[in-house]
Short mmCIF file of C-alpha atoms in Angstrom, two decimals:
data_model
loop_
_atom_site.label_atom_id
_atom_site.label_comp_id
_atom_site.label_asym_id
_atom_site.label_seq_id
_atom_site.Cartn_x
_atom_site.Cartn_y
_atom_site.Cartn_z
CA UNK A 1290 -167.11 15.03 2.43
CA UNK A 1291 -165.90 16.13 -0.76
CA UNK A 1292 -166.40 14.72 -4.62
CA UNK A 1293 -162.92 13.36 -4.22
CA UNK A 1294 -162.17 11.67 -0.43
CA UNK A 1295 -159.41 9.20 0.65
CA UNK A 1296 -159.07 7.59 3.84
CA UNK A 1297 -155.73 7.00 5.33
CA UNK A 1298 -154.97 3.77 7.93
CA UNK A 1299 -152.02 3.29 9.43
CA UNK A 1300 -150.36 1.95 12.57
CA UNK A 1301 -147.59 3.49 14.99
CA UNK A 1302 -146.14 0.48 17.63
CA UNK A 1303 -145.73 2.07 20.77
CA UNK A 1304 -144.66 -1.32 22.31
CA UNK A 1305 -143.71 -4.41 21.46
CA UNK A 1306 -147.41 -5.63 21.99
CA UNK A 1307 -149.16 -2.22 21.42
CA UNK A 1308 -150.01 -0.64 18.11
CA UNK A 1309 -151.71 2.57 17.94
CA UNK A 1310 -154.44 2.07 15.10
CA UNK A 1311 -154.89 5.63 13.51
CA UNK A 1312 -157.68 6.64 10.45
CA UNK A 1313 -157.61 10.26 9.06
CA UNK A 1314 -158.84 11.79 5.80
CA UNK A 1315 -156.16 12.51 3.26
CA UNK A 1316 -155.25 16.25 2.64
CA UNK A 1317 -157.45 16.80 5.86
CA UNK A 1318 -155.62 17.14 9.16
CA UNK A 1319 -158.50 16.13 11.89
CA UNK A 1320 -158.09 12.75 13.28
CA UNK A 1321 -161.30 10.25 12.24
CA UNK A 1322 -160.84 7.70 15.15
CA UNK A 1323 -157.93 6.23 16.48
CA UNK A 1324 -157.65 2.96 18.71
CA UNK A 1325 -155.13 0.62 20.56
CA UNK A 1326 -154.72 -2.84 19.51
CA UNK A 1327 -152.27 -5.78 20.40
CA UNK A 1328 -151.37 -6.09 16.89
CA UNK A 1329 -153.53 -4.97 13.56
CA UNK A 1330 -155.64 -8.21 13.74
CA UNK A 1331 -158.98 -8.22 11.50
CA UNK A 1332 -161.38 -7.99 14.03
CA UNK A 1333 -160.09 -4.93 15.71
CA UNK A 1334 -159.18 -2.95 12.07
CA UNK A 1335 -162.86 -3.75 10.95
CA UNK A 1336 -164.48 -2.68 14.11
CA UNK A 1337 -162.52 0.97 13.77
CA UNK A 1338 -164.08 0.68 10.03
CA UNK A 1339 -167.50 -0.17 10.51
CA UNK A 1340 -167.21 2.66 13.44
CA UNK A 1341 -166.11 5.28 10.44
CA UNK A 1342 -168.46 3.80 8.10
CA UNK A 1343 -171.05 4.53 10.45
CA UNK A 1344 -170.41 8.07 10.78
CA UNK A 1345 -171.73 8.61 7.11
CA UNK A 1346 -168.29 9.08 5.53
CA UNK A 1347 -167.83 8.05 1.63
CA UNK A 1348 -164.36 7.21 0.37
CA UNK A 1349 -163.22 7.03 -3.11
CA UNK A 1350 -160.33 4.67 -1.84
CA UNK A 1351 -158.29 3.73 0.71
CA UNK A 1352 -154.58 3.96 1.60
CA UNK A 1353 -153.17 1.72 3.97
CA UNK A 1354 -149.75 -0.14 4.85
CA UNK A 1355 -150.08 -4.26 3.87
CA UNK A 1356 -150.41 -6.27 7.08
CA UNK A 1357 -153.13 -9.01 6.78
CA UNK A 1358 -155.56 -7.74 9.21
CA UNK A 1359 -155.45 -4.64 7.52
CA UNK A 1360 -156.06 -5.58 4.30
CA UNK A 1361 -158.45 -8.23 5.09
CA UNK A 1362 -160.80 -6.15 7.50
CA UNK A 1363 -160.84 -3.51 4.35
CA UNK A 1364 -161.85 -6.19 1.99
CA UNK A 1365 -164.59 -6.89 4.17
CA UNK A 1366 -165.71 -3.35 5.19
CA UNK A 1367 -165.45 -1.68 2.18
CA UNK A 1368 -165.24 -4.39 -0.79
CA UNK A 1369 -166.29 -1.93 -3.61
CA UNK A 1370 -163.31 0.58 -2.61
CA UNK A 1371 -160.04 0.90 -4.39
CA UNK A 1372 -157.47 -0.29 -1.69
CA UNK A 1373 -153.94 1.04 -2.50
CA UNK A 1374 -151.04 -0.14 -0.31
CA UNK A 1375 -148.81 2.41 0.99
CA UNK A 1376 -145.70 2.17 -1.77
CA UNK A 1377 -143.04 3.23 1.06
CA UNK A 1378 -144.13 0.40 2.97
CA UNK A 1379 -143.69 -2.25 -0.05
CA UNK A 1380 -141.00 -0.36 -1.02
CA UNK A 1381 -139.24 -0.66 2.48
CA UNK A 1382 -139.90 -4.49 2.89
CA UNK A 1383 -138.72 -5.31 -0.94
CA UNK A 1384 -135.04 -3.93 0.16
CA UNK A 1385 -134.75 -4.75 3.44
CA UNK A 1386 -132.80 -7.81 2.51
CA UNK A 1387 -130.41 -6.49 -0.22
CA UNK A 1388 -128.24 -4.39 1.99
CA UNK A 1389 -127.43 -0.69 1.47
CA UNK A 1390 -124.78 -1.11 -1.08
CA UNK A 1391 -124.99 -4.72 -2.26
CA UNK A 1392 -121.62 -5.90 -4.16
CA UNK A 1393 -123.31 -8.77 -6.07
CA UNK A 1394 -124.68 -6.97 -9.67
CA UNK A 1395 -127.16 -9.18 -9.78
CA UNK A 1396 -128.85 -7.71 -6.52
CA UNK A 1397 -127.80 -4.30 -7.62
CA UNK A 1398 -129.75 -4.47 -10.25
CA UNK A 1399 -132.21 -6.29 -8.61
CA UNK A 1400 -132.25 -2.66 -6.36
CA UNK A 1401 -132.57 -0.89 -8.76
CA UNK A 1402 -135.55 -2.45 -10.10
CA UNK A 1403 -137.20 -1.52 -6.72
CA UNK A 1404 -136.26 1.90 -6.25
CA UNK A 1405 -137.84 2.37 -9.94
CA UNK A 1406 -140.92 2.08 -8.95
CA UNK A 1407 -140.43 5.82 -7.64
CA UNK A 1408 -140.63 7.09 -10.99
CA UNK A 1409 -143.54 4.96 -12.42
CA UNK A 1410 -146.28 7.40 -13.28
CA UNK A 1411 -148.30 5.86 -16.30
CA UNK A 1412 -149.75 2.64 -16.88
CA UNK A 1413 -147.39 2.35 -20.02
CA UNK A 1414 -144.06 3.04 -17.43
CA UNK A 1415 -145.88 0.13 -15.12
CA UNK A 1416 -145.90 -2.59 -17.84
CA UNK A 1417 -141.60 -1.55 -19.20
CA UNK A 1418 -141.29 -2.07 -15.64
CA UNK A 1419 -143.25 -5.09 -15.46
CA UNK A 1420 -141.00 -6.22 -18.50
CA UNK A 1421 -137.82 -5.33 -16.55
CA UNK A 1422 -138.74 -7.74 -13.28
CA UNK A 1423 -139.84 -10.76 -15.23
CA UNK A 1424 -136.97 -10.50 -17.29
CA UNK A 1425 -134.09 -10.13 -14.31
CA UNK A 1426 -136.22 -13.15 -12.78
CA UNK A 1427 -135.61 -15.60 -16.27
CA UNK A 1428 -131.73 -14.46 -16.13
CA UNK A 1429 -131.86 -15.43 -12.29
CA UNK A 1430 -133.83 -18.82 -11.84
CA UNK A 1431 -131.04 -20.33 -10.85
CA UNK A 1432 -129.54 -17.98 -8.40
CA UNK A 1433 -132.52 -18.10 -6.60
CA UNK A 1434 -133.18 -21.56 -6.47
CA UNK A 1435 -129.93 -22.14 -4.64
CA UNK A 1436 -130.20 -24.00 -1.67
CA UNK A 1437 -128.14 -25.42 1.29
CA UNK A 1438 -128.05 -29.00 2.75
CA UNK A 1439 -127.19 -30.11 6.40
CA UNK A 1440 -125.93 -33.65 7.02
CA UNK A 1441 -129.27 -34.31 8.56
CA UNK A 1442 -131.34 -33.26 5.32
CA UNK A 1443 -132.11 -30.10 6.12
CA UNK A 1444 -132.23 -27.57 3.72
CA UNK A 1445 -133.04 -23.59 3.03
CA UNK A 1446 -132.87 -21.34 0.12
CA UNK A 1447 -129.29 -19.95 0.13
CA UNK A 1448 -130.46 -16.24 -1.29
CA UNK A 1449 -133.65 -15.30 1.30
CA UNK A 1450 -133.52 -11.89 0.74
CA UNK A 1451 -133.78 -11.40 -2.85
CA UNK A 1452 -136.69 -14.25 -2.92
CA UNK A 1453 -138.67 -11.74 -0.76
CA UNK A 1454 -137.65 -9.23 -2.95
CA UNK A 1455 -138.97 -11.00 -6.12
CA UNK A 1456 -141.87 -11.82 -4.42
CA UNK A 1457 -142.72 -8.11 -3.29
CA UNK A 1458 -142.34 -6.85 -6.61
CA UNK A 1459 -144.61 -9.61 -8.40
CA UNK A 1460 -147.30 -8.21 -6.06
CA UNK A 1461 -146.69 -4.43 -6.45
CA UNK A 1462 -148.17 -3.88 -9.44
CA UNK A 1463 -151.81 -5.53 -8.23
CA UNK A 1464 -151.20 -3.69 -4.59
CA UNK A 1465 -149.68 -0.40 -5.16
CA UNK A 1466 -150.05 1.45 -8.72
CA UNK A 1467 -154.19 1.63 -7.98
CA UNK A 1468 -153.22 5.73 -7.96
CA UNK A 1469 -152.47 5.28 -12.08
CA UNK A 1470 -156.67 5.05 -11.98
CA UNK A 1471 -156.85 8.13 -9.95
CA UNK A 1472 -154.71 10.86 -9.98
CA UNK A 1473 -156.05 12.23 -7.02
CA UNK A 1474 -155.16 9.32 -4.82
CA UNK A 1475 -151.92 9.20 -2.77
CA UNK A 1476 -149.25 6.77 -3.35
CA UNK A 1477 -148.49 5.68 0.14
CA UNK A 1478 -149.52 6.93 4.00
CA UNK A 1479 -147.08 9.22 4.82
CA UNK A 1480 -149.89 12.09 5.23
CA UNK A 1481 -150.45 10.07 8.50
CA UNK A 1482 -146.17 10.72 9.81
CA UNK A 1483 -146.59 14.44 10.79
CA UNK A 1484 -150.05 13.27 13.17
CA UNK A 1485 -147.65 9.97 14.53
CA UNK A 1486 -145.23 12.74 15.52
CA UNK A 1487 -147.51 14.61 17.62
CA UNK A 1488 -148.68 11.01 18.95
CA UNK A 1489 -145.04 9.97 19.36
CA UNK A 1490 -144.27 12.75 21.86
CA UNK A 1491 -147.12 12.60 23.77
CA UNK A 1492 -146.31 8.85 24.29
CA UNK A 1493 -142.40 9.37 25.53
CA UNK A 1494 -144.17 11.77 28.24
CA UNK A 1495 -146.94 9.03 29.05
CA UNK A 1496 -145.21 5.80 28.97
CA UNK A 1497 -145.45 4.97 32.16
CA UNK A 1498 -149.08 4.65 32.57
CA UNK A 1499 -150.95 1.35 32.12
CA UNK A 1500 -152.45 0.81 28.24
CA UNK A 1501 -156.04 1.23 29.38
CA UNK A 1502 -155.06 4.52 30.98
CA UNK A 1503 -153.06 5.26 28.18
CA UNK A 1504 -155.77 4.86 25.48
CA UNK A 1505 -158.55 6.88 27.66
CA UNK A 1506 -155.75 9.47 27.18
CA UNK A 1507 -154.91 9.67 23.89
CA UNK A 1508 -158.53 10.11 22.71
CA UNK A 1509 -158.90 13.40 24.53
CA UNK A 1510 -155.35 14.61 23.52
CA UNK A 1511 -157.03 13.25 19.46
CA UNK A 1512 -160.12 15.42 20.72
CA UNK A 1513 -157.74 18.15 21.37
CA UNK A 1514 -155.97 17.78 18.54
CA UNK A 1515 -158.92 18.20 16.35
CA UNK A 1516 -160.28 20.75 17.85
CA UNK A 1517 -156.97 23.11 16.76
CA UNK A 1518 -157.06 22.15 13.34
CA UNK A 1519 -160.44 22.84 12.82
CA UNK A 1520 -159.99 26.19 14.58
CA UNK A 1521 -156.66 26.99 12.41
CA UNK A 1522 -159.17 26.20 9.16
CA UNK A 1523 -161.80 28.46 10.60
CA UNK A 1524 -159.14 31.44 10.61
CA UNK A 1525 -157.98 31.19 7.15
#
């Protein structure tokens, strides 16, 4: 491994109830292990890491998308690693909610404040920013404490999707911006999309076969795989 080493994880649903669990160096093509899981519980994401860890490979951090399991089986595995969560992801669930074009100015500012995070690229940029969110948050308290009452006494917060916002983008700055301490380490996992492709096809093809089948598979097409990039390095 080299002085500087970053280890991508990230999962590609291939069902409803099947996610393909997938672990690759950044800046390095060759797939490090790759597994199939009902969803990215704890137990199976630490059993792929303990697998890697065993295989003598040192990381200087880790990139990965935020599920629980994820994060959790990482904190466990490797609790002396800095863990930065993929910013697309974050930045894909914190405006999921606000619409496209929203109409309200409050939430397209609130949009705004998201898509900012783009151009954050200093630790100094991170705390304006920082400044920015808690600030839109004091004008807003009330908007987002609206809520809705039933005649039976139930109630729910009127303005859902720009409480998950708010929420998102209190976290960010613990979850994603670990790169501002390392230049060298990537921002989210898109490294991984180009490898997903390749997976993607081969599952359209293969569909059809049962999971177990399917998974026997896929690790000699990943054995495959790895065998071409490492020949495509060997001829340049």
């Amino acid at each position: 491994p080299t002085s500087e080493t970053f280890l991508l994880v990230d999962g590609m649903w291939l069902k409803r109830w099947c996610v393909m669990l997938a672990y690759r160096k950044s800046k390095d093509l060759t797939m490090l292990h790759i597994s199939l899981a009902g969803k990215e519980s704890w137990y199976r994401v630490a059993r792929d890491l303990l697998h890697i860890k065993n295989m003598h490979f040192k990381f200087n951090g880790i990139v990965s998308d935020g599920g629980r399991g994820i994060v959790a089986a990482i904190k466990e595995v490797f609790p002396n690693i800095a863990h930065q969560i993929c910013m697309a992801h974050m930045h894909r669930e914190a405006i999921r909610g606000l619409g496209k074009r929203p109409l309200d100015p409050r939430i397209q500012r609130l949009r705004k404040l998201a898509d900012h995070i783009w151009l954050i690229e200093s630790k100094e940029a991170l705390s304006w920013w920082e400044g920015k969110r808690d600030k839109w948050i004091e004008q807003n308290t009330d908007y987002l404490r609206e809520y809705r009452q039933d005649t039976q006494g139930h109630w729910w917060y009127v303005h859902k999707g720009a409480r998950k916002t708010v929420r998102i983008l209190k976290k960010l700055p613990e979850t994603s911006f670990k790169f501002l301490d390392n230049s060298l380490m990537p921002k989210t996992t898109n490294e991984l999309e180009a490898s997903f492709g390749h997976f993607g096809k081969r599952w359209l093809i293969h569909r059809g076969l049962k999971t177990e089948r399917w998974e026997s598979f896929m690790k000699w097409f990943v054995y495959f795989y790895n065998m071409r990039q490492l020949t495509k390095k060997s001829r340049k």
